Amino acid sequence: MFFERFYNTDLAQASYMIGCQKTGECLVIDPVRDVQPYLDRAAREKLRVTHVTETHIHADYLSGSRELAARTGARLLLSAEGGPDWTYGFQAEPLRHGDTFMVGNLRLEVRHTPGHTPESLSFLVTDTPRGDTPVMYFTGDFTFVGDIGRPDLLDEAAGGEDTRFTGARQMFASLRDQFLTLPDGVQVWPGHGAGSACGKALGAVPTTTVGY
């Protein structure tokens, strides 16, 4: 399995590339607007960008998902959760809770993890040649290192009214049902690091585990 973390220090934002070296396929999660670094890295590793996805609709930076999919011919897979107010305004393959898709020999399970935003998804990755136990969890703004996503930002920054209460209940349920049920050793790779306003006490290290 190939894995690369891309980190924008100005935005305290992380995006990710994971790939199957046997089949030459790779997925990019939460790409930023400048997609050239992903194309360059894929070329160096002799990988093709075959899938592009996002954990949620981004309010703090411009997404490069559509451009990256257009330039590579990749499948663009985006959340269909959250209700009619949280649908993407352009064509993409819908992802819903419980869906799975393969990137070469890597299996990704889609988990709906609302709380920070209603349509939020997380991606649980299993490297199938090595077994059936998941190894990585890409959580976007659901969970961070040392913190969880703020459920109040829609009120604070987007003009919502009392959405924080619904968000807090959804976050509690997401943590109980979609996080604490995972094996302790699963690696957690979040969408932001220290300095982001999406959490209150984000850690400076890039990754953690479910158990820790």
Short mmCIF file of C-alpha atoms in Angstrom, two decimals:
data_model
loop_
_atom_site.label_atom_id
_atom_site.label_comp_id
_atom_site.label_asym_id
_atom_site.label_seq_id
_atom_site.Cartn_x
_atom_site.Cartn_y
_atom_site.Cartn_z
CA MET A 1 0.00 0.00 0.00
CA PHE A 2 1.20 3.49 -0.87
CA PHE A 3 0.39 6.38 1.47
CA GLU A 4 1.24 10.09 1.38
CA ARG A 5 0.07 12.99 3.57
CA PHE A 6 0.01 16.46 2.01
CA TYR A 7 -0.08 19.30 4.53
CA ASN A 8 -0.77 22.99 3.90
CA THR A 9 0.65 24.92 6.86
CA ASP A 10 -1.21 28.14 5.94
CA LEU A 11 -4.55 26.33 6.26
CA ALA A 12 -3.44 23.71 8.81
CA GLN A 13 -5.10 21.33 6.35
CA ALA A 14 -4.23 17.75 5.47
CA SER A 15 -5.10 15.85 2.32
CA TYR A 16 -4.15 12.30 1.53
CA MET A 17 -3.21 9.93 -1.26
CA ILE A 18 -3.50 6.18 -0.80
CA GLY A 19 -2.84 3.66 -3.49
CA CYS A 20 -2.41 0.07 -4.50
CA GLN A 21 0.99 -0.46 -6.06
CA LYS A 22 -0.03 -3.81 -7.51
CA THR A 23 -2.79 -2.33 -9.69
CA GLY A 24 -1.35 1.19 -10.01
CA GLU A 25 -4.50 2.90 -8.73
CA CYS A 26 -4.78 5.63 -6.11
CA LEU A 27 -7.33 7.76 -4.30
CA VAL A 28 -6.97 11.40 -3.22
CA ILE A 29 -8.97 12.56 -0.18
CA ASP A 30 -9.77 16.27 0.36
CA PRO A 31 -7.51 17.79 -2.33
CA VAL A 32 -6.79 21.51 -2.20
CA ARG A 33 -7.27 23.83 -5.16
CA ASP A 34 -3.75 23.37 -6.57
CA VAL A 35 -3.87 19.77 -7.77
CA GLN A 36 -0.41 19.63 -9.35
CA PRO A 37 1.34 18.14 -6.27
CA TYR A 38 -1.01 15.14 -6.40
CA LEU A 39 -0.40 14.64 -10.10
CA ASP A 40 3.37 14.92 -9.63
CA ARG A 41 3.44 12.47 -6.73
CA ALA A 42 1.28 9.95 -8.55
CA ALA A 43 3.54 10.15 -11.59
CA ARG A 44 6.67 9.57 -9.48
CA GLU A 45 5.08 6.49 -7.94
CA LYS A 46 3.75 5.26 -11.31
CA LEU A 47 0.20 5.48 -10.01
CA ARG A 48 -3.00 6.64 -11.71
CA VAL A 49 -5.45 8.84 -9.82
CA THR A 50 -8.59 6.75 -10.28
CA HIS A 51 -10.72 8.04 -7.36
CA VAL A 52 -11.23 11.45 -5.75
CA THR A 53 -13.35 12.12 -2.68
CA GLU A 54 -14.02 14.56 0.17
CA THR A 55 -14.88 14.03 3.80
CA HIS A 56 -17.28 17.00 3.82
CA ILE A 57 -18.10 20.31 2.13
CA HIS A 58 -15.22 22.64 2.90
CA ALA A 59 -15.82 26.17 4.16
CA ASP A 60 -12.21 27.05 4.99
CA TYR A 61 -10.47 26.39 1.67
CA LEU A 62 -11.18 25.88 -2.02
CA SER A 63 -11.46 22.26 -3.07
CA GLY A 64 -9.59 20.82 -6.04
CA SER A 65 -11.75 17.71 -6.31
CA ARG A 66 -13.55 18.57 -9.54
CA GLU A 67 -10.41 19.71 -11.33
CA LEU A 68 -8.42 16.68 -10.23
CA ALA A 69 -11.17 14.33 -11.38
CA ALA A 70 -11.51 16.17 -14.69
CA ARG A 71 -7.76 16.11 -15.39
CA THR A 72 -7.33 12.43 -14.57
CA GLY A 73 -10.69 10.91 -15.56
CA ALA A 74 -11.04 9.69 -11.97
CA ARG A 75 -14.32 8.77 -10.33
CA LEU A 76 -15.55 11.66 -8.19
CA LEU A 77 -17.32 10.24 -5.13
CA LEU A 78 -19.07 12.64 -2.71
CA SER A 79 -21.44 12.50 0.22
CA ALA A 80 -25.15 12.04 -0.41
CA GLU A 81 -25.89 12.27 3.32
CA GLY A 82 -27.14 15.24 5.34
CA GLY A 83 -30.41 15.98 3.57
CA PRO A 84 -31.38 18.30 0.70
CA ASP A 85 -29.68 21.39 2.17
CA TRP A 86 -26.30 19.62 2.07
CA THR A 87 -26.15 18.23 -1.45
CA TYR A 88 -23.31 19.11 -3.80
CA GLY A 89 -24.26 21.41 -6.66
CA PHE A 90 -22.51 19.37 -9.34
CA GLN A 91 -22.46 15.83 -10.68
CA ALA A 92 -20.69 13.13 -8.68
CA GLU A 93 -21.17 9.52 -7.64
CA PRO A 94 -23.14 9.50 -4.37
CA LEU A 95 -21.71 7.96 -1.22
CA ARG A 96 -23.89 6.82 1.66
CA HIS A 97 -23.28 5.21 5.02
CA GLY A 98 -22.26 1.58 4.62
CA ASP A 99 -21.11 1.88 1.01
CA THR A 100 -17.79 0.28 0.11
CA PHE A 101 -15.51 0.71 -2.86
CA MET A 102 -12.14 -0.69 -3.88
CA VAL A 103 -8.98 1.13 -4.91
CA GLY A 104 -6.98 -1.78 -6.19
CA ASN A 105 -6.68 -4.13 -3.21
CA LEU A 106 -7.68 -1.45 -0.70
CA ARG A 107 -11.24 -1.55 0.58
CA LEU A 108 -12.81 1.69 1.78
CA GLU A 109 -15.92 1.64 3.94
CA VAL A 110 -17.98 4.83 4.03
CA ARG A 111 -19.21 5.96 7.44
CA HIS A 112 -21.61 8.85 7.96
CA THR A 113 -20.19 10.85 10.88
CA PRO A 114 -22.27 14.03 11.31
CA GLY A 115 -21.65 16.53 14.08
CA HIS A 116 -19.26 19.07 12.62
CA THR A 117 -21.38 19.19 9.46
CA PRO A 118 -24.51 17.15 8.63
CA GLU A 119 -23.09 15.45 5.51
CA SER A 120 -19.69 14.51 6.98
CA LEU A 121 -18.17 11.18 5.95
CA SER A 122 -15.21 9.22 7.27
CA PHE A 123 -13.36 6.50 5.37
CA LEU A 124 -12.22 3.27 7.00
CA VAL A 125 -9.45 1.54 5.03
CA THR A 126 -8.59 -2.15 4.99
CA ASP A 127 -5.50 -3.45 3.20
CA THR A 128 -7.13 -6.68 2.08
CA PRO A 129 -3.98 -8.70 1.20
CA ARG A 130 -2.92 -8.31 4.84
CA GLY A 131 -6.23 -9.28 6.41
CA ASP A 132 -9.72 -8.12 7.28
CA THR A 133 -8.84 -5.73 10.13
CA PRO A 134 -9.07 -2.04 9.19
CA VAL A 135 -5.81 -0.13 9.47
CA MET A 136 -6.54 3.55 8.75
CA TYR A 137 -9.44 5.93 9.38
CA PHE A 138 -9.63 9.21 7.45
CA THR A 139 -11.90 11.35 9.60
CA GLY A 140 -11.87 14.82 8.03
CA ASP A 141 -13.24 17.23 10.65
CA PHE A 142 -15.00 14.52 12.67
CA THR A 143 -12.10 13.69 14.98
CA PHE A 144 -8.67 15.28 15.30
CA VAL A 145 -5.55 14.47 17.29
CA GLY A 146 -6.58 15.36 20.83
CA ASP A 147 -9.95 16.87 19.90
CA ILE A 148 -13.20 16.48 17.99
CA GLY A 149 -14.80 18.70 15.37
CA ARG A 150 -16.68 21.72 16.66
CA PRO A 151 -20.47 21.34 16.39
CA ASP A 152 -21.05 25.09 16.71
CA LEU A 153 -19.34 26.47 13.62
CA LEU A 154 -22.52 26.58 11.53
CA ASP A 155 -23.92 29.01 14.09
CA GLU A 156 -20.68 30.95 14.52
CA ALA A 157 -19.58 31.24 10.90
CA ALA A 158 -22.46 30.31 8.59
CA GLY A 159 -25.42 32.12 10.07
CA GLY A 160 -27.16 29.06 11.49
CA GLU A 161 -29.59 29.29 14.37
CA ASP A 162 -29.16 26.84 17.24
CA THR A 163 -27.69 24.19 14.96
CA ARG A 164 -25.03 23.59 17.64
CA PHE A 165 -27.51 21.56 19.71
CA THR A 166 -28.36 19.17 16.89
CA GLY A 167 -24.68 19.06 15.95
CA ALA A 168 -23.64 18.15 19.49
CA ARG A 169 -26.14 15.29 19.64
CA GLN A 170 -25.00 14.04 16.24
CA MET A 171 -21.35 14.26 17.28
CA PHE A 172 -22.02 12.23 20.42
CA ALA A 173 -23.78 9.54 18.39
CA SER A 174 -21.02 9.49 15.76
CA LEU A 175 -18.35 9.04 18.42
CA ARG A 176 -20.30 6.31 20.19
CA ASP A 177 -21.30 4.36 17.07
CA GLN A 178 -18.65 5.11 14.43
CA PHE A 179 -15.46 5.68 16.42
CA LEU A 180 -15.38 3.94 19.78
CA THR A 181 -16.49 0.65 18.21
CA LEU A 182 -13.27 0.41 16.15
CA PRO A 183 -10.15 -1.58 17.15
CA ASP A 184 -7.75 0.43 19.31
CA GLY A 185 -4.90 0.11 16.81
CA VAL A 186 -6.63 1.80 13.86
CA GLN A 187 -4.66 4.87 12.78
CA VAL A 188 -6.59 8.14 12.73
CA TRP A 189 -5.68 10.64 10.00
CA PRO A 190 -7.65 13.90 10.42
CA GLY A 191 -8.34 16.76 8.05
CA HIS A 192 -6.69 19.48 10.14
CA GLY A 193 -3.82 20.05 12.53
CA ALA A 194 -2.93 22.60 15.17
CA GLY A 195 -4.00 26.12 14.21
CA SER A 196 -7.29 25.23 12.56
CA ALA A 197 -10.47 26.84 13.90
CA CYS A 198 -12.41 23.61 13.27
CA GLY A 199 -11.43 22.37 16.74
CA LYS A 200 -10.45 23.95 20.04
CA ALA A 201 -7.38 21.99 21.12
CA LEU A 202 -5.91 20.24 18.11
CA GLY A 203 -2.63 18.44 18.66
CA ALA A 204 0.54 19.22 16.75
CA VAL A 205 1.40 15.60 15.85
CA PRO A 206 -0.10 14.46 12.55
CA THR A 207 -1.80 11.22 13.58
CA THR A 208 -3.10 9.21 16.51
CA THR A 209 -4.93 5.91 17.07
CA VAL A 210 -8.47 5.14 18.12
CA GLY A 211 -7.29 3.72 21.44
CA TYR A 212 -4.94 6.57 22.28
#
